[in-house]
Short mmCIF file of N, CA and C in Angstrom, two decimals:
data_model
loop_
_atom_site.label_atom_id
_atom_site.label_comp_id
_atom_site.label_asym_id
_atom_site.label_seq_id
_atom_site.Cartn_x
_atom_site.Cartn_y
_atom_site.Cartn_z
N ALA A 1 -11.90 95.27 86.86
CA ALA A 1 -13.52 94.44 86.95
C ALA A 1 -13.09 93.48 85.80
N GLY A 2 -12.49 94.05 84.84
CA GLY A 2 -12.00 93.05 83.49
C GLY A 2 -11.76 91.86 83.86
N ASN A 3 -10.34 92.11 84.55
CA ASN A 3 -9.33 91.07 84.74
C ASN A 3 -10.41 89.98 85.46
N ALA A 4 -10.88 90.41 86.57
CA ALA A 4 -11.97 89.35 87.57
C ALA A 4 -12.70 88.80 86.91
N LEU A 5 -13.39 89.60 85.54
CA LEU A 5 -14.79 88.31 84.63
C LEU A 5 -13.88 87.74 84.48
N THR A 6 -12.93 88.43 83.71
CA THR A 6 -11.88 87.59 82.42
C THR A 6 -11.33 85.77 82.97
N ALA A 7 -11.06 86.09 84.90
CA ALA A 7 -10.58 85.15 85.23
C ALA A 7 -11.80 84.50 85.94
N THR A 8 -13.36 85.23 86.44
CA THR A 8 -14.05 84.10 86.48
C THR A 8 -14.40 83.09 85.54
N ALA A 9 -14.53 83.79 84.14
CA ALA A 9 -14.96 82.96 83.30
C ALA A 9 -14.24 81.95 82.58
N ILE A 10 -12.80 82.13 82.72
CA ILE A 10 -11.79 81.32 82.55
C ILE A 10 -11.81 80.06 83.81
N SER A 11 -12.20 80.55 84.71
CA SER A 11 -11.64 79.70 86.00
C SER A 11 -13.54 78.64 86.00
N ALA A 12 -14.43 79.57 85.64
CA ALA A 12 -15.71 78.71 85.27
C ALA A 12 -16.00 77.38 84.52
N PHE A 13 -14.92 77.56 83.62
CA PHE A 13 -15.17 77.00 82.09
C PHE A 13 -13.70 75.49 82.66
N GLY A 14 -12.66 75.99 83.69
CA GLY A 14 -11.97 74.98 84.24
C GLY A 14 -11.21 74.71 84.13
N PHE A 15 -10.47 76.06 83.74
CA PHE A 15 -8.71 75.92 83.78
C PHE A 15 -8.43 77.30 84.73
N SER A 16 -7.40 76.20 85.70
CA SER A 16 -6.90 76.98 86.81
C SER A 16 -5.93 76.51 86.84
N THR A 17 -5.34 77.28 88.15
CA THR A 17 -3.64 77.53 88.23
C THR A 17 -2.84 75.97 88.90
N GLY A 18 -3.54 74.91 89.53
CA GLY A 18 -3.74 74.01 89.64
C GLY A 18 -3.87 72.39 88.38
N GLY A 19 -4.09 73.29 87.29
CA GLY A 19 -4.04 72.69 85.72
C GLY A 19 -5.64 72.61 85.09
N VAL A 20 -6.33 72.02 84.42
CA VAL A 20 -7.72 71.66 84.21
C VAL A 20 -8.57 70.70 85.96
N VAL A 21 -9.50 71.80 85.63
CA VAL A 21 -10.01 71.18 86.98
C VAL A 21 -10.78 69.85 86.20
N ALA A 22 -10.80 68.96 87.36
CA ALA A 22 -11.42 67.28 86.57
C ALA A 22 -12.76 67.12 86.80
N GLY A 23 -13.42 66.51 85.76
CA GLY A 23 -15.03 66.99 85.78
C GLY A 23 -15.23 68.23 85.18
N SER A 24 -14.64 69.47 84.89
CA SER A 24 -15.12 70.46 84.12
C SER A 24 -15.05 70.72 82.58
N ALA A 25 -15.69 70.98 82.17
CA ALA A 25 -16.27 71.43 80.76
C ALA A 25 -14.72 71.37 79.99
N ALA A 26 -13.71 72.21 80.62
CA ALA A 26 -12.15 71.81 80.07
C ALA A 26 -11.85 70.47 79.80
N ALA A 27 -12.01 69.76 81.21
CA ALA A 27 -11.59 68.43 81.57
C ALA A 27 -12.09 67.86 79.97
N GLY A 28 -13.35 68.02 79.51
CA GLY A 28 -14.18 66.75 78.77
C GLY A 28 -13.87 67.26 77.17
N VAL A 29 -13.67 69.06 77.25
CA VAL A 29 -12.61 69.44 76.16
C VAL A 29 -11.17 68.59 75.73
N GLN A 30 -10.28 68.19 77.19
CA GLN A 30 -9.14 67.70 76.45
C GLN A 30 -9.54 66.56 76.24
N SER A 31 -10.73 65.46 77.36
CA SER A 31 -10.35 64.00 76.86
C SER A 31 -10.45 63.77 75.62
N SER A 32 -11.46 64.75 74.62
CA SER A 32 -12.09 64.63 73.81
C SER A 32 -10.85 64.61 72.55
N ILE A 33 -9.87 65.70 72.83
CA ILE A 33 -8.62 65.93 71.47
C ILE A 33 -7.32 64.88 71.98
N GLY A 34 -7.44 64.49 73.55
CA GLY A 34 -5.87 63.84 73.51
C GLY A 34 -4.74 64.79 73.50
N ALA A 35 -3.67 64.75 73.25
CA ALA A 35 -2.45 65.30 73.51
C ALA A 35 -3.03 67.10 72.81
N VAL A 36 -3.08 67.85 73.55
CA VAL A 36 -2.76 69.26 73.56
C VAL A 36 -1.28 70.31 73.05
N GLY A 37 -1.35 70.64 71.90
CA GLY A 37 -0.50 70.73 70.93
C GLY A 37 -0.51 72.46 71.36
N ALA A 38 1.27 72.06 71.73
CA ALA A 38 1.54 73.71 72.43
C ALA A 38 1.03 74.91 71.10
N GLY A 39 0.91 75.69 71.56
CA GLY A 39 -0.42 77.05 70.68
C GLY A 39 -1.05 76.83 70.74
N SER A 40 -2.16 76.42 70.94
CA SER A 40 -3.39 75.57 70.28
C SER A 40 -4.33 76.76 71.40
N ALA A 41 -5.27 76.80 70.88
CA ALA A 41 -6.35 77.55 71.84
C ALA A 41 -6.34 77.20 73.37
N PHE A 42 -6.82 75.88 73.40
CA PHE A 42 -6.75 74.66 74.46
C PHE A 42 -5.43 75.76 76.10
N SER A 43 -4.33 75.36 75.08
CA SER A 43 -3.27 75.42 75.59
C SER A 43 -2.81 77.10 76.34
N PHE A 44 -3.06 78.03 75.07
CA PHE A 44 -3.53 79.48 75.38
C PHE A 44 -4.26 79.74 77.08
N PHE A 45 -5.51 78.94 76.56
CA PHE A 45 -6.62 79.16 77.80
C PHE A 45 -6.06 78.55 79.17
N GLN A 46 -5.72 77.52 78.98
CA GLN A 46 -5.07 77.10 80.34
C GLN A 46 -3.76 77.84 80.49
N SER A 47 -2.63 78.87 79.76
CA SER A 47 -2.04 79.49 80.57
C SER A 47 -2.56 80.81 81.34
N LEU A 48 -4.03 80.94 80.24
CA LEU A 48 -4.30 82.14 81.41
C LEU A 48 -4.70 81.69 82.88
N GLY A 49 -5.54 80.42 82.59
CA GLY A 49 -5.77 80.08 84.22
C GLY A 49 -4.33 79.77 84.84
N ALA A 50 -3.57 79.03 84.60
CA ALA A 50 -2.37 78.89 85.06
C ALA A 50 -1.88 80.37 86.11
N LEU A 51 -2.08 81.58 85.27
CA LEU A 51 -1.73 82.60 85.55
C LEU A 51 -2.85 83.18 86.66
N GLY A 52 -4.16 82.44 86.74
CA GLY A 52 -4.97 82.87 88.09
C GLY A 52 -5.46 84.21 87.82
N GLU A 53 -5.27 85.00 86.28
CA GLU A 53 -5.88 86.23 86.62
C GLU A 53 -6.31 86.80 84.64
N GLY A 54 -6.98 87.59 84.49
CA GLY A 54 -7.44 87.28 83.22
C GLY A 54 -6.67 88.71 82.87
N ILE A 55 -4.99 88.30 82.21
CA ILE A 55 -4.39 89.32 81.83
C ILE A 55 -5.24 90.88 80.50
N LEU A 56 -5.55 89.61 79.74
CA LEU A 56 -6.08 90.72 78.71
C LEU A 56 -7.50 91.25 78.95
N GLY A 57 -7.77 91.20 79.97
CA GLY A 57 -8.94 92.50 80.28
C GLY A 57 -10.36 91.63 79.93
N THR A 58 -11.15 92.29 79.23
CA THR A 58 -12.52 92.14 78.77
C THR A 58 -12.32 91.48 77.74
N ALA A 59 -11.03 91.57 76.32
CA ALA A 59 -10.74 91.39 74.89
C ALA A 59 -11.29 89.12 75.26
N VAL A 60 -11.07 89.06 76.79
CA VAL A 60 -10.98 87.45 76.13
C VAL A 60 -12.29 87.09 76.69
N LEU A 61 -12.45 87.48 77.43
CA LEU A 61 -14.24 87.09 77.63
C LEU A 61 -14.98 86.43 76.73
N PRO A 62 -15.38 87.54 75.32
CA PRO A 62 -16.16 86.73 74.15
C PRO A 62 -15.40 85.74 73.75
N VAL A 63 -14.26 85.85 73.45
CA VAL A 63 -13.22 84.70 73.18
C VAL A 63 -13.43 83.46 74.04
N ALA A 64 -13.38 83.28 75.51
CA ALA A 64 -13.87 82.34 76.13
C ALA A 64 -15.07 81.54 75.92
N VAL A 65 -16.34 82.75 75.76
CA VAL A 65 -17.20 82.40 75.88
C VAL A 65 -17.52 81.42 74.08
N ALA A 66 -17.35 81.97 73.36
CA ALA A 66 -16.77 81.16 72.20
C ALA A 66 -16.00 79.85 72.06
N VAL A 67 -15.46 80.01 72.94
CA VAL A 67 -14.30 78.99 72.71
C VAL A 67 -15.42 77.54 73.68
N GLY A 68 -15.99 78.53 74.83
CA GLY A 68 -16.43 76.97 75.55
C GLY A 68 -18.10 77.01 75.02
N VAL A 69 -18.56 77.88 74.19
CA VAL A 69 -19.69 77.18 73.76
C VAL A 69 -19.32 76.06 71.84
N GLY A 70 -18.13 76.38 71.78
CA GLY A 70 -18.02 75.85 70.71
C GLY A 70 -17.31 74.28 71.16
N ALA A 71 -16.59 74.31 72.09
CA ALA A 71 -16.20 73.16 72.84
C ALA A 71 -17.77 72.08 73.47
N THR A 72 -18.61 72.69 73.96
CA THR A 72 -19.54 72.31 74.06
C THR A 72 -20.20 71.43 73.55
N GLY A 73 -20.72 71.86 72.90
CA GLY A 73 -20.53 71.24 71.12
C GLY A 73 -20.45 70.49 70.40
N TYR A 74 -18.73 70.47 70.51
CA TYR A 74 -17.66 69.60 69.63
C TYR A 74 -18.38 68.17 70.57
N CYS A 75 -17.92 68.26 71.92
CA CYS A 75 -18.23 67.59 73.28
C CYS A 75 -19.45 66.58 72.86
N LEU A 76 -20.79 67.80 72.67
CA LEU A 76 -21.94 66.99 72.68
C LEU A 76 -22.22 66.02 71.64
N TYR A 77 -21.72 66.56 70.03
CA TYR A 77 -21.33 66.19 69.25
C TYR A 77 -20.79 64.67 69.21
N ASN A 78 -19.55 64.34 69.57
CA ASN A 78 -18.51 63.28 70.12
C ASN A 78 -19.36 62.56 70.67
N GLU A 79 -20.34 63.03 71.81
CA GLU A 79 -20.98 61.38 72.62
C GLU A 79 -22.29 61.14 71.62
N TYR A 80 -22.61 61.86 71.23
CA TYR A 80 -24.22 61.13 70.62
C TYR A 80 -23.73 60.96 69.09
N ASN A 81 -22.51 60.69 68.48
CA ASN A 81 -22.08 60.46 66.99
C ASN A 81 -21.47 59.29 67.58
N GLU A 82 -21.24 58.62 68.61
CA GLU A 82 -19.93 57.49 68.89
C GLU A 82 -20.92 56.23 68.14
#
């Protein structure tokens, strides 16, 4: 159950087996950071999305939520401070 939940959370954020989903929160983050560095949190979550499964179980879910909240805040901050 944990793996399915984690995979769902990662997918809902916009990380998929085909890459970052256009129009998703992940796409918004990617457009705001530009080039994605190897080993970054963004590349880590895209790797999980590319696998199509939550290989780390429920341990990833709180991290995914924290990254999502942080990324959304970052995007909103940039949007309103341009």
